[in-house]
Short mmCIF file of C-alpha atoms in Angstrom, two decimals:
data_model
loop_
_atom_site.label_atom_id
_atom_site.label_comp_id
_atom_site.label_asym_id
_atom_site.label_seq_id
_atom_site.Cartn_x
_atom_site.Cartn_y
_atom_site.Cartn_z
CA MET A 17 -99.09 4.93 123.60
CA SER A 18 -102.46 7.25 124.10
CA ARG A 19 -101.18 9.88 126.63
CA ALA A 20 -98.26 10.69 124.79
CA LEU A 21 -101.19 11.16 121.16
CA LEU A 22 -103.06 12.89 123.99
CA ARG A 23 -100.42 15.26 124.93
CA SER A 24 -98.96 16.37 120.94
CA VAL A 25 -103.09 17.08 120.43
CA ALA A 26 -102.89 19.05 122.86
CA GLU A 27 -100.02 20.89 122.08
CA LEU A 28 -101.16 21.45 118.48
CA ARG A 29 -104.19 22.95 119.97
CA GLY A 30 -102.79 25.56 121.93
CA PRO A 31 -101.62 27.95 119.94
CA LEU A 32 -104.72 27.76 117.43
CA ALA A 33 -107.04 28.75 120.43
CA ARG A 34 -105.17 31.32 122.05
CA SER A 35 -104.83 33.46 118.67
CA SER A 36 -108.42 34.33 118.31
CA THR A 37 -107.91 37.81 116.20
CA LEU A 38 -106.25 37.75 111.88
CA PRO A 39 -103.24 38.60 111.44
CA PRO A 40 -102.85 42.64 110.21
CA THR A 41 -103.75 42.34 106.11
CA PHE A 42 -100.02 43.26 104.89
CA LEU A 43 -99.00 39.94 106.50
CA LEU A 44 -101.88 38.22 104.30
CA PRO A 45 -100.81 36.81 100.98
CA ILE A 46 -101.62 38.95 97.95
CA ARG A 47 -104.98 36.85 96.84
CA ALA A 48 -106.23 38.05 99.99
CA ARG A 49 -105.21 41.59 99.88
CA CYS A 50 -107.51 41.58 97.16
CA PHE A 51 -110.84 40.46 98.64
CA ASN A 52 -110.05 42.57 101.58
CA SER A 53 -109.81 46.02 99.36
CA THR A 54 -112.10 48.11 97.87
CA ALA A 55 -111.69 49.05 93.83
CA PRO A 56 -111.02 52.92 93.88
CA ILE A 57 -114.13 55.09 92.40
CA VAL A 58 -113.36 56.77 89.57
CA GLU A 59 -114.92 59.94 88.58
CA PRO A 60 -116.15 59.91 84.94
CA VAL A 61 -114.56 62.23 82.68
CA SER A 62 -116.55 64.71 80.40
CA GLN A 63 -115.97 64.35 76.68
CA GLN A 64 -116.46 67.07 74.10
CA HIS A 65 -117.62 65.56 70.86
CA VAL A 66 -116.84 68.86 68.70
CA ASN A 67 -115.52 67.32 65.38
CA ASN A 68 -118.88 65.28 65.64
CA ALA A 69 -121.32 68.11 66.49
CA PRO A 70 -123.21 70.36 63.96
CA ASN A 71 -121.35 73.51 63.34
CA PRO A 72 -118.55 72.89 65.97
CA THR A 73 -117.09 75.81 68.07
CA VAL A 74 -113.07 75.42 69.58
CA GLY A 75 -113.87 75.20 73.30
CA GLU A 76 -117.44 74.81 73.52
CA THR A 77 -119.53 71.71 74.57
CA ARG A 78 -122.14 70.53 71.95
CA PRO A 79 -124.14 67.30 71.93
CA LEU A 80 -123.02 64.10 69.24
CA ALA A 81 -124.44 64.64 66.26
CA PHE A 82 -127.22 62.47 65.00
CA LYS A 83 -126.45 60.62 62.41
CA LYS A 84 -128.81 57.58 59.90
CA SER A 85 -127.77 54.23 59.49
CA HIS A 86 -128.21 53.93 56.51
CA PRO A 87 -128.54 57.21 54.40
CA ALA A 88 -130.19 57.92 51.11
CA ALA A 89 -127.52 57.90 48.40
CA PRO A 90 -127.34 60.56 45.91
CA PRO A 91 -129.31 60.27 42.61
CA ALA A 92 -126.05 59.24 40.39
CA PRO A 93 -125.82 61.07 37.30
CA ILE A 94 -127.52 60.06 33.93
CA ASP A 95 -124.24 58.61 31.03
CA ASP A 96 -124.10 60.54 28.14
CA SER A 97 -125.18 57.59 26.08
CA VAL A 98 -128.12 57.06 27.71
CA ARG A 99 -128.83 60.62 28.36
CA ASN A 100 -128.27 61.02 24.03
CA LEU A 101 -130.27 57.74 23.36
CA LEU A 102 -133.15 57.91 25.61
CA PRO A 103 -135.20 60.51 23.41
CA PHE A 104 -135.48 57.53 20.60
CA LEU A 105 -136.49 55.00 22.96
CA ALA A 106 -139.04 57.28 24.54
CA ALA A 107 -140.45 57.94 20.65
CA GLN A 108 -141.11 54.77 19.65
CA PRO A 109 -144.13 52.39 20.84
CA GLY A 110 -144.39 49.35 21.94
CA HIS A 111 -142.08 49.36 24.70
CA TYR A 112 -141.02 46.29 26.67
CA ILE A 113 -140.12 45.82 29.62
CA THR A 114 -137.99 43.04 32.27
CA VAL A 115 -139.35 43.86 35.72
CA HIS A 116 -138.27 41.90 39.19
CA ILE A 117 -141.00 40.86 41.91
CA HIS A 118 -139.64 39.39 44.77
CA GLY A 119 -136.68 38.30 42.56
CA PHE A 120 -138.71 36.69 39.70
CA PRO A 121 -138.29 38.48 36.50
CA TYR A 122 -141.20 38.92 34.10
CA LEU A 123 -141.01 40.25 30.38
CA VAL A 124 -144.56 42.06 30.15
CA GLN A 125 -145.62 44.75 27.95
CA GLU A 126 -148.96 47.65 29.28
CA GLY A 127 -152.05 45.47 29.28
CA ASP A 128 -150.43 42.03 30.31
CA SER A 129 -151.25 39.96 33.05
CA ILE A 130 -148.92 38.37 35.65
CA ARG A 131 -149.75 35.33 37.60
CA LEU A 132 -147.46 35.43 40.26
CA PRO A 133 -146.40 31.89 41.63
CA PHE A 134 -147.33 33.06 45.35
CA ARG A 135 -149.83 35.24 47.23
CA MET A 136 -148.43 38.33 47.58
CA PRO A 137 -148.69 39.41 51.40
CA GLY A 138 -150.42 42.73 52.60
CA VAL A 139 -152.35 43.15 49.00
CA LEU A 140 -155.59 43.74 47.97
CA PRO A 141 -157.73 44.24 44.61
CA GLY A 142 -157.99 47.09 43.14
CA ASP A 143 -154.30 48.10 44.87
CA VAL A 144 -151.43 49.58 42.31
CA LEU A 145 -148.23 49.16 42.75
CA ARG A 146 -145.15 50.77 41.19
CA LEU A 147 -142.64 48.50 40.03
CA ASN A 148 -139.51 49.76 40.26
CA ARG A 149 -136.53 47.51 39.96
CA ALA A 150 -136.13 45.99 36.11
CA SER A 151 -133.08 44.89 34.69
CA VAL A 152 -133.83 45.57 30.72
CA LEU A 153 -136.07 48.23 28.62
CA GLY A 154 -136.36 48.44 25.27
CA SER A 155 -138.35 49.33 22.16
CA ARG A 156 -138.00 47.81 18.41
CA ASP A 157 -134.98 49.49 17.96
CA TYR A 158 -133.18 50.14 21.04
CA THR A 159 -132.71 48.19 24.30
CA LEU A 160 -131.42 49.49 27.72
CA LYS A 161 -129.84 47.21 29.85
CA GLY A 162 -128.48 47.94 33.78
CA ALA A 163 -126.09 46.93 35.59
CA PRO A 164 -127.72 45.42 37.27
CA GLN A 165 -130.51 46.96 37.30
CA ILE A 166 -132.08 50.58 35.56
CA ASP A 167 -132.43 53.76 37.39
CA GLU A 168 -135.82 53.98 38.24
CA ARG A 169 -136.15 57.39 37.54
CA VAL A 170 -136.27 56.65 33.57
CA PHE A 171 -139.36 54.44 33.60
CA GLU A 172 -142.21 54.02 34.90
CA CYS A 173 -144.58 50.95 35.42
CA ARG A 174 -147.58 50.41 37.58
CA ALA A 175 -149.09 47.16 37.53
CA THR A 176 -153.05 46.69 39.41
CA VAL A 177 -153.95 44.05 41.29
CA ILE A 178 -156.95 41.84 39.74
CA GLY A 179 -157.30 39.28 42.52
CA VAL A 180 -156.16 35.73 43.82
CA GLU A 181 -156.50 32.63 42.04
CA SER A 182 -156.19 29.34 43.76
CA GLU A 183 -156.06 25.56 42.32
CA PRO A 184 -157.46 22.06 43.10
CA MET A 185 -157.24 20.43 46.10
CA ARG A 186 -154.18 18.41 46.08
CA ILE A 187 -153.70 15.01 48.04
CA LYS A 188 -150.17 13.30 48.18
CA ILE A 189 -150.27 9.93 49.88
CA LYS A 190 -147.08 9.29 51.36
CA THR A 191 -145.53 6.09 52.48
CA LYS A 192 -142.64 4.39 53.96
CA ARG A 193 -141.14 0.65 52.94
CA ARG A 194 -142.11 -2.06 55.20
CA GLN A 195 -144.76 0.11 57.25
CA ARG A 196 -148.63 -0.20 56.43
CA LYS A 197 -149.00 3.25 57.66
CA LYS A 198 -150.44 6.27 55.42
CA LYS A 199 -150.00 9.73 55.05
CA GLN A 200 -152.01 12.60 53.12
CA ALA A 201 -150.55 15.56 52.54
CA LYS A 202 -152.51 17.89 51.47
CA SER A 203 -151.87 21.75 49.35
CA LYS A 204 -153.61 24.09 47.37
CA HIS A 205 -151.41 26.97 46.14
CA ARG A 206 -152.55 30.63 45.79
CA TYR A 207 -151.53 33.06 43.17
CA THR A 208 -151.97 36.49 42.64
CA ILE A 209 -152.50 38.15 39.39
CA LEU A 210 -151.79 41.51 38.22
CA ARG A 211 -152.14 42.98 34.84
CA ILE A 212 -149.53 46.35 34.08
CA SER A 213 -151.60 49.22 33.81
CA GLU A 214 -148.99 51.72 32.88
CA LEU A 215 -145.40 51.93 31.11
CA ASN A 216 -144.11 55.30 29.92
CA VAL A 217 -140.83 55.93 29.14
CA LYS A 218 -139.86 59.72 30.33
CA SER A 219 -137.52 62.30 29.16
CA LEU A 220 -134.87 64.22 30.10
CA GLU A 221 -136.54 67.53 31.20
CA ASP A 222 -138.91 64.94 33.62
CA ILE A 223 -135.86 63.24 34.84
CA GLU A 224 -133.59 66.64 35.77
CA GLY A 225 -136.52 68.42 37.03
CA GLY A 226 -137.21 65.26 39.42
CA SER A 227 -133.60 64.96 40.55
CA ALA A 228 -133.38 69.20 41.31
#
């Protein structure tokens, strides 16, 4: 019985041992052919950006024109109602304005002080800031409302940084139920103080001259 098994194993090993070379590639399956073949080299095709280049010329290669990611929008024309009533608003004294500083609205007049509920980064006492975001600008009889903001060419509002204030140190004891540990949370907030030093309503001549 063992001799028959050895004879069968020798017959199976015989043809595999004699075949020392692999068959040609056209006899291999499709997946094997993919590994043995190299991808063809594709030469880059020169593209002519004629329509996007400045002063395009037919049949001439020009570099790609540079474009701004966020181009500045042209100033919108002033409405007729604002054009007619702005001189009356500028003629009256005692203007007030609702300015927005970091998303917080403040209704102020010239000479008022603002205590911001945070410390403004990057400012020092004595710096003058231009506040160009406002939603309401008015006087005794006239009010100009923005949708949502007023054009910054209509007014000029400046604030001077007075300094920084800090509140007393606050200590809050935090505890958990069924635990004897106590944790102290300390906080000392700082605030920036601004003073409205200038508030002017511009005339139509200044607006049109500045936009031109």
